[in-house]
Protein backbone atom coordinates (compact mmCIF):
# COMPACT_ATOMS: atom_id res chain seq x y z
CA UNK A 1 0.00 0.00 0.00
CA UNK A 2 1.32 3.44 -0.98
CA UNK A 3 1.91 5.71 2.01
CA UNK A 4 0.36 9.16 1.57
CA UNK A 5 1.36 12.31 3.40
CA UNK A 6 -0.09 15.74 3.96
CA UNK A 7 2.40 18.26 2.61
CA UNK A 8 1.88 21.47 4.60
CA UNK A 9 3.61 24.46 2.99
CA UNK A 10 4.18 27.72 4.86
CA UNK A 11 5.64 30.79 3.15
CA UNK A 12 6.88 33.44 5.57
CA UNK A 13 9.63 35.92 6.33
CA UNK A 14 12.96 34.17 6.80
CA UNK A 15 13.23 35.44 10.39
CA UNK A 16 10.01 33.59 11.29
CA UNK A 17 11.45 30.21 10.30
CA UNK A 18 12.07 28.87 13.80
CA UNK A 19 8.59 29.86 15.01
CA UNK A 20 6.98 27.99 12.11
CA UNK A 21 9.35 25.02 12.40
CA UNK A 22 8.57 24.66 16.11
CA UNK A 23 4.81 24.69 15.47
CA UNK A 24 5.10 22.11 12.67
CA UNK A 25 7.18 19.88 14.92
CA UNK A 26 4.62 20.16 17.73
CA UNK A 27 1.89 19.32 15.21
CA UNK A 28 3.58 16.01 14.44
CA UNK A 29 5.47 16.72 11.22
CA UNK A 30 8.16 14.05 10.91
CA UNK A 31 10.01 15.63 8.02
CA UNK A 32 10.61 19.32 7.38
CA UNK A 33 12.30 20.91 4.34
CA UNK A 34 13.12 24.57 3.71
CA UNK A 35 13.84 26.59 0.58
CA UNK A 36 14.88 30.24 0.26
CA UNK A 37 12.62 32.29 -2.02
CA UNK A 38 13.73 35.89 -2.68
CA UNK A 39 13.85 37.17 0.87
CA UNK A 40 11.14 34.84 2.11
CA UNK A 41 11.30 31.17 2.97
CA UNK A 42 9.17 28.15 2.07
CA UNK A 43 8.87 25.60 4.88
CA UNK A 44 7.27 22.25 4.08
CA UNK A 45 6.25 19.75 6.76
CA UNK A 46 4.95 16.23 6.22
CA UNK A 47 2.46 14.26 8.30
CA UNK A 48 1.01 10.78 7.54
CA UNK A 49 -2.49 11.16 6.07
CA UNK A 50 -4.14 8.93 8.64
CA UNK A 51 -2.90 10.97 11.61
CA UNK A 52 -4.75 14.24 10.97
CA UNK A 53 -7.87 15.72 9.34
CA UNK A 54 -8.50 18.87 7.33
CA UNK A 55 -9.94 20.46 10.47
CA UNK A 56 -6.60 19.81 12.20
CA UNK A 57 -4.76 21.54 9.36
CA UNK A 58 -7.13 24.50 9.50
CA UNK A 59 -6.44 24.84 13.22
CA UNK A 60 -2.69 24.60 12.53
CA UNK A 61 -3.00 27.51 10.12
CA UNK A 62 -4.57 29.66 12.82
CA UNK A 63 -1.87 28.71 15.36
CA UNK A 64 0.97 29.45 12.94
CA UNK A 65 -0.46 32.84 11.99
CA UNK A 66 -0.92 33.75 15.66
CA UNK A 67 2.64 32.64 16.50
CA UNK A 68 4.21 34.55 13.61
CA UNK A 69 2.23 37.77 14.03
CA UNK A 70 2.84 37.75 17.80
CA UNK A 71 6.59 37.85 17.05
CA UNK A 72 6.11 40.97 14.93
CA UNK A 73 6.41 39.33 11.51
CA UNK A 74 4.09 39.56 8.50
CA UNK A 75 1.28 36.96 8.32
CA UNK A 76 2.41 33.72 6.64
CA UNK A 77 0.70 31.91 3.80
CA UNK A 78 -0.29 28.27 4.37
CA UNK A 79 -1.20 25.67 1.74
CA UNK A 80 -1.58 21.90 1.84
CA UNK A 81 -1.94 18.89 -0.45
CA UNK A 82 -1.73 15.11 -0.34
CA UNK A 83 1.41 13.56 -1.84
CA UNK A 84 2.72 10.03 -2.24
CA UNK A 85 5.95 9.27 -0.41
CA UNK A 86 7.83 8.48 -3.59
CA UNK A 87 6.60 11.73 -5.20
CA UNK A 88 8.00 13.68 -2.26
CA UNK A 89 11.29 11.82 -2.55
CA UNK A 90 11.55 12.70 -6.26
CA UNK A 91 11.13 16.39 -5.48
CA UNK A 92 14.58 16.38 -3.84
CA UNK A 93 16.14 15.59 -7.19
CA UNK A 94 14.81 18.82 -8.71
CA UNK A 95 16.76 21.21 -6.51
CA UNK A 96 19.31 19.37 -4.38
CA UNK A 97 22.77 18.90 -5.89
CA UNK A 98 26.33 18.25 -4.61
CA UNK A 99 27.31 20.91 -2.10
CA UNK A 100 30.82 21.63 -0.76
CA UNK A 101 30.78 22.61 2.92
CA UNK A 102 33.79 23.93 4.78
CA UNK A 103 37.19 22.80 3.52
CA UNK A 104 36.82 19.03 3.71
CA UNK A 105 33.26 17.88 2.99
CA UNK A 106 31.17 17.39 -0.15
CA UNK A 107 27.51 16.62 0.57
CA UNK A 108 26.00 14.66 -2.29
CA UNK A 109 22.54 13.20 -3.01
CA UNK A 110 22.66 9.42 -3.23
CA UNK A 111 21.38 9.53 -6.81
CA UNK A 112 24.24 11.70 -8.12
CA UNK A 113 27.82 10.70 -8.92
CA UNK A 114 30.06 13.78 -8.60
CA UNK A 115 33.58 14.15 -9.90
CA UNK A 116 36.20 12.87 -7.48
CA UNK A 117 37.70 15.56 -5.25
CA UNK A 118 40.69 14.22 -3.37
CA UNK A 119 40.63 17.22 -1.02
CA UNK A 120 37.16 16.44 0.31
CA UNK A 121 35.33 13.58 1.98
CA UNK A 122 32.29 12.53 -0.05
CA UNK A 123 29.19 12.27 2.17
CA UNK A 124 26.29 10.62 0.34
CA UNK A 125 22.82 11.21 1.68
CA UNK A 126 19.26 10.06 1.03
CA UNK A 127 17.28 11.72 3.83
CA UNK A 128 13.83 10.55 2.74
CA UNK A 129 11.35 12.32 5.04
CA UNK A 130 13.95 13.28 7.66
CA UNK A 131 15.39 16.75 8.20
CA UNK A 132 18.93 17.61 7.13
CA UNK A 133 20.49 17.90 3.66
CA UNK A 134 23.31 20.33 4.35
CA UNK A 135 21.60 23.28 2.65
CA UNK A 136 20.36 24.96 5.83
CA UNK A 137 22.58 27.54 7.52
CA UNK A 138 22.49 25.76 10.90
CA UNK A 139 23.57 22.44 9.39
CA UNK A 140 26.45 24.09 7.54
CA UNK A 141 27.58 25.88 10.69
CA UNK A 142 27.61 22.57 12.59
CA UNK A 143 29.52 20.80 9.81
CA UNK A 144 32.16 23.54 9.79
CA UNK A 145 32.40 23.43 13.59
CA UNK A 146 32.86 19.64 13.48
CA UNK A 147 35.64 20.12 10.95
CA UNK A 148 37.38 22.46 13.39
CA UNK A 149 36.95 20.16 16.38
CA UNK A 150 38.18 17.11 14.49
CA UNK A 151 41.13 18.81 12.77
CA UNK A 152 44.19 16.54 12.77
CA UNK A 153 46.49 18.88 10.82
CA UNK A 154 48.90 19.54 13.69
CA UNK A 155 48.41 16.47 15.90
CA UNK A 156 46.86 13.03 15.55
CA UNK A 157 43.22 12.96 16.63
CA UNK A 158 42.76 10.96 19.85
CA UNK A 159 39.90 8.42 20.07
CA UNK A 160 36.77 10.58 20.01
CA UNK A 161 33.23 9.50 20.90
CA UNK A 162 30.42 11.89 20.02
CA UNK A 163 26.71 12.17 20.78
CA UNK A 164 24.46 13.63 18.07
CA UNK A 165 21.28 14.70 19.87
CA UNK A 166 18.43 15.08 17.37
CA UNK A 167 20.31 13.51 14.46
CA UNK A 168 17.68 14.05 11.74
CA UNK A 169 19.07 12.58 8.52
CA UNK A 170 22.31 11.63 10.28
CA UNK A 171 24.36 14.13 8.28
CA UNK A 172 26.32 15.42 11.29
CA UNK A 173 26.98 11.93 12.66
CA UNK A 174 28.27 10.67 9.32
CA UNK A 175 30.37 13.78 8.78
CA UNK A 176 31.96 13.37 12.22
CA UNK A 177 33.00 9.81 11.40
CA UNK A 178 34.36 10.79 7.97
CA UNK A 179 36.36 13.56 9.64
CA UNK A 180 37.96 11.14 12.10
CA UNK A 181 35.67 10.50 15.07
CA UNK A 182 35.92 6.99 16.46
CA UNK A 183 32.26 6.43 17.32
CA UNK A 184 28.98 8.37 17.24
CA UNK A 185 25.76 7.79 19.14
CA UNK A 186 22.95 9.26 17.02
CA UNK A 187 19.54 9.68 18.65
CA UNK A 188 16.27 11.21 17.51
CA UNK A 189 12.66 10.97 18.67
CA UNK A 190 11.52 10.39 15.07
CA UNK A 191 11.50 6.85 13.68
CA UNK A 192 11.97 8.35 10.20
CA UNK A 193 15.19 9.98 11.38
CA UNK A 194 16.45 6.64 12.68
CA UNK A 195 15.71 5.00 9.32
CA UNK A 196 17.35 7.84 7.37
CA UNK A 197 20.47 7.77 9.56
CA UNK A 198 20.83 4.02 9.18
CA UNK A 199 20.40 4.38 5.42
CA UNK A 200 23.03 7.13 5.35
CA UNK A 201 25.46 4.94 7.27
CA UNK A 202 25.06 2.17 4.70
CA UNK A 203 25.52 4.60 1.79
CA UNK A 204 28.82 5.78 3.31
CA UNK A 205 30.04 2.30 4.28
CA UNK A 206 29.88 3.03 8.01
CA UNK A 207 29.37 0.08 10.34
CA UNK A 208 26.72 -0.16 13.10
CA UNK A 209 29.58 -0.35 15.59
CA UNK A 210 30.83 3.08 14.48
CA UNK A 211 27.41 4.73 14.20
CA UNK A 212 25.02 3.56 16.90
CA UNK A 213 21.52 4.78 16.09
CA UNK A 214 18.59 4.76 18.51
CA UNK A 215 15.12 6.25 18.71
CA UNK A 216 14.72 8.55 21.69
CA UNK A 217 16.77 11.30 23.28
CA UNK A 218 20.04 11.62 25.18
CA UNK A 219 19.05 8.80 27.57
CA UNK A 220 19.87 6.37 24.75
CA UNK A 221 23.56 7.35 24.93
CA UNK A 222 25.11 4.74 27.27
CA UNK A 223 28.41 6.44 28.22
CA UNK A 224 30.11 9.81 28.69
CA UNK A 225 31.30 11.30 25.41
CA UNK A 226 34.06 13.57 24.18
CA UNK A 227 31.77 15.88 22.24
CA UNK A 228 28.11 16.72 21.73
CA UNK A 229 26.53 18.16 18.61
CA UNK A 230 22.95 19.38 18.92
CA UNK A 231 21.22 21.09 15.99
CA UNK A 232 17.62 21.43 17.11
CA UNK A 233 15.42 24.22 18.45
CA UNK A 234 16.86 26.72 20.93
CA UNK A 235 14.03 26.05 23.38
CA UNK A 236 14.73 22.31 23.32
CA UNK A 237 18.47 22.83 23.81
CA UNK A 238 17.81 24.94 26.90
CA UNK A 239 15.48 22.26 28.25
CA UNK A 240 17.91 19.38 27.62
CA UNK A 241 21.26 20.85 28.69
CA UNK A 242 20.61 20.52 32.48
CA UNK A 243 19.75 16.82 31.99
CA UNK A 244 23.04 15.78 30.39
CA UNK A 245 25.13 15.08 33.52
CA UNK A 246 25.61 11.35 32.68
CA UNK A 247 27.15 12.28 29.31
CA UNK A 248 29.66 14.87 30.45
CA UNK A 249 33.44 14.82 30.74
CA UNK A 250 35.66 17.72 31.83
CA UNK A 251 37.02 19.62 28.81
CA UNK A 252 34.61 17.95 26.39
CA UNK A 253 33.29 20.18 23.59
CA UNK A 254 29.82 21.02 22.43
CA UNK A 255 28.36 22.38 19.19
CA UNK A 256 24.89 23.90 19.53
CA UNK A 257 22.79 25.31 16.70
CA UNK A 258 19.22 25.76 15.53
CA UNK A 259 19.53 29.08 17.36
CA UNK A 260 18.44 32.48 16.05
CA UNK A 261 20.84 35.36 16.64
CA UNK A 262 18.48 36.98 19.13
CA UNK A 263 18.34 33.73 21.14
CA UNK A 264 22.12 33.33 21.46
CA UNK A 265 22.50 35.19 24.77
CA UNK A 266 19.69 33.20 26.39
CA UNK A 267 21.12 29.84 25.28
CA UNK A 268 24.65 30.90 26.30
CA UNK A 269 23.38 31.83 29.77
CA UNK A 270 21.84 28.37 30.25
CA UNK A 271 25.05 26.69 29.07
CA UNK A 272 27.18 28.75 31.47
CA UNK A 273 24.85 27.93 34.37
CA UNK A 274 25.51 24.25 33.66
CA UNK A 275 29.32 24.56 33.55
CA UNK A 276 29.90 25.23 29.87
CA UNK A 277 32.37 27.90 28.77
CA UNK A 278 31.42 29.64 25.53
CA UNK A 279 34.30 29.73 23.07
CA UNK A 280 32.84 31.34 19.95
CA UNK A 281 29.61 32.25 18.21
CA UNK A 282 29.51 31.61 14.47
CA UNK A 283 26.85 33.43 12.45
CA UNK A 284 25.17 32.82 9.11
CA UNK A 285 22.09 34.68 7.89
CA UNK A 286 19.86 35.03 10.98
CA UNK A 287 21.20 31.83 12.59
CA UNK A 288 24.15 31.09 14.85
CA UNK A 289 26.17 28.18 16.22
CA UNK A 290 27.64 28.20 19.73
CA UNK A 291 30.97 26.40 20.26
CA UNK A 292 31.52 25.60 23.92
CA UNK A 293 33.62 23.50 26.29
CA UNK A 294 32.46 21.85 29.50
CA UNK A 295 34.46 23.37 32.38
CA UNK A 296 32.39 22.72 35.51
CA UNK A 297 34.65 24.77 37.80
CA UNK A 298 34.89 27.83 35.56
CA UNK A 299 31.86 29.51 37.11
CA UNK A 300 32.30 28.57 40.72
Phi, psi and omega in degrees: 000133181285128177282131178246148184230146165281123173263113182254116185251128179237122175255126185207175172298145183303325183292343180269006187303312185296322179300314181292316180301316180299317181294319178297320178296316178297329181289340179114010178294127183264345175223138180225132177235149180230147176221135175284139181219084173049062176087346174244177183223141176256121180246125182240124177246153186231130180228135177305138186305321187287349185275337186222167177242172177297327177296323177297318181293320177300317178296321178301318180301320178294315181298315182297315180298318178298316180300312186292314182294324179297335178273001177090014180261165178292150180302138179278168174247129183241134175225161179209155176201160175270134178227151172281150183301319182290331176294319178297317180299320180295332182297332177302322186293342183284332187224359183250120184227169181309137187225114173286136179230131182062209182260348193229359185239145171231111180273127188224132173300146183300334185272001178248154181234088186285164175296146182292131176237105185292347180272352185230149171277130178275120179247106180271143188216139171223084191288345184058235182265006183270159183274136171125096178240356182094354182275337184281146183303319183293322178294317179296319177299317180293320178298317179293323177293321176298318179301320179293314183293330185255022180289124179246024183297318187255345179203146178301142180284125177290165175307126188230120177252132187235149170248128176253103185267114186082062194285341181059238180283351183089008186299321181287322178298313182294317178300318180300318180290320177297327181279352174126358176298150182278319186205145177228132169263117181249122182230147177201146181286343183271130176293330177294325177294320178300314180297315181296320180293318177296321177295319178296322177299316180295319180299328184257015175058043179255132186279157176297339177286328178281317182242104182263114187251136180214147175275131182138204182239206188299338180298341179279356178271117193273000185207160173299151185234167180269343180201151176234135171238132188217103181245080181225206179280146180303319182297324180287321177302313182295330177286323187276325187310315180294346183269355194271010184312316181296345183264350196270145170231145174303138177073006175292160181250159178221142176239120186233125179215190195083023190243124173288154183305320182287351178264353189300315182297320181294315179294317179300320180297318178295317179300314182295324177298333182261013174095011179267140177254121182285125180267311182204158175238117178260138185240143171208126186054231180263010185252162176216164178230128179261126175254121188223165176228140182277112180228082191299342180262359187291336184239034174086000000 
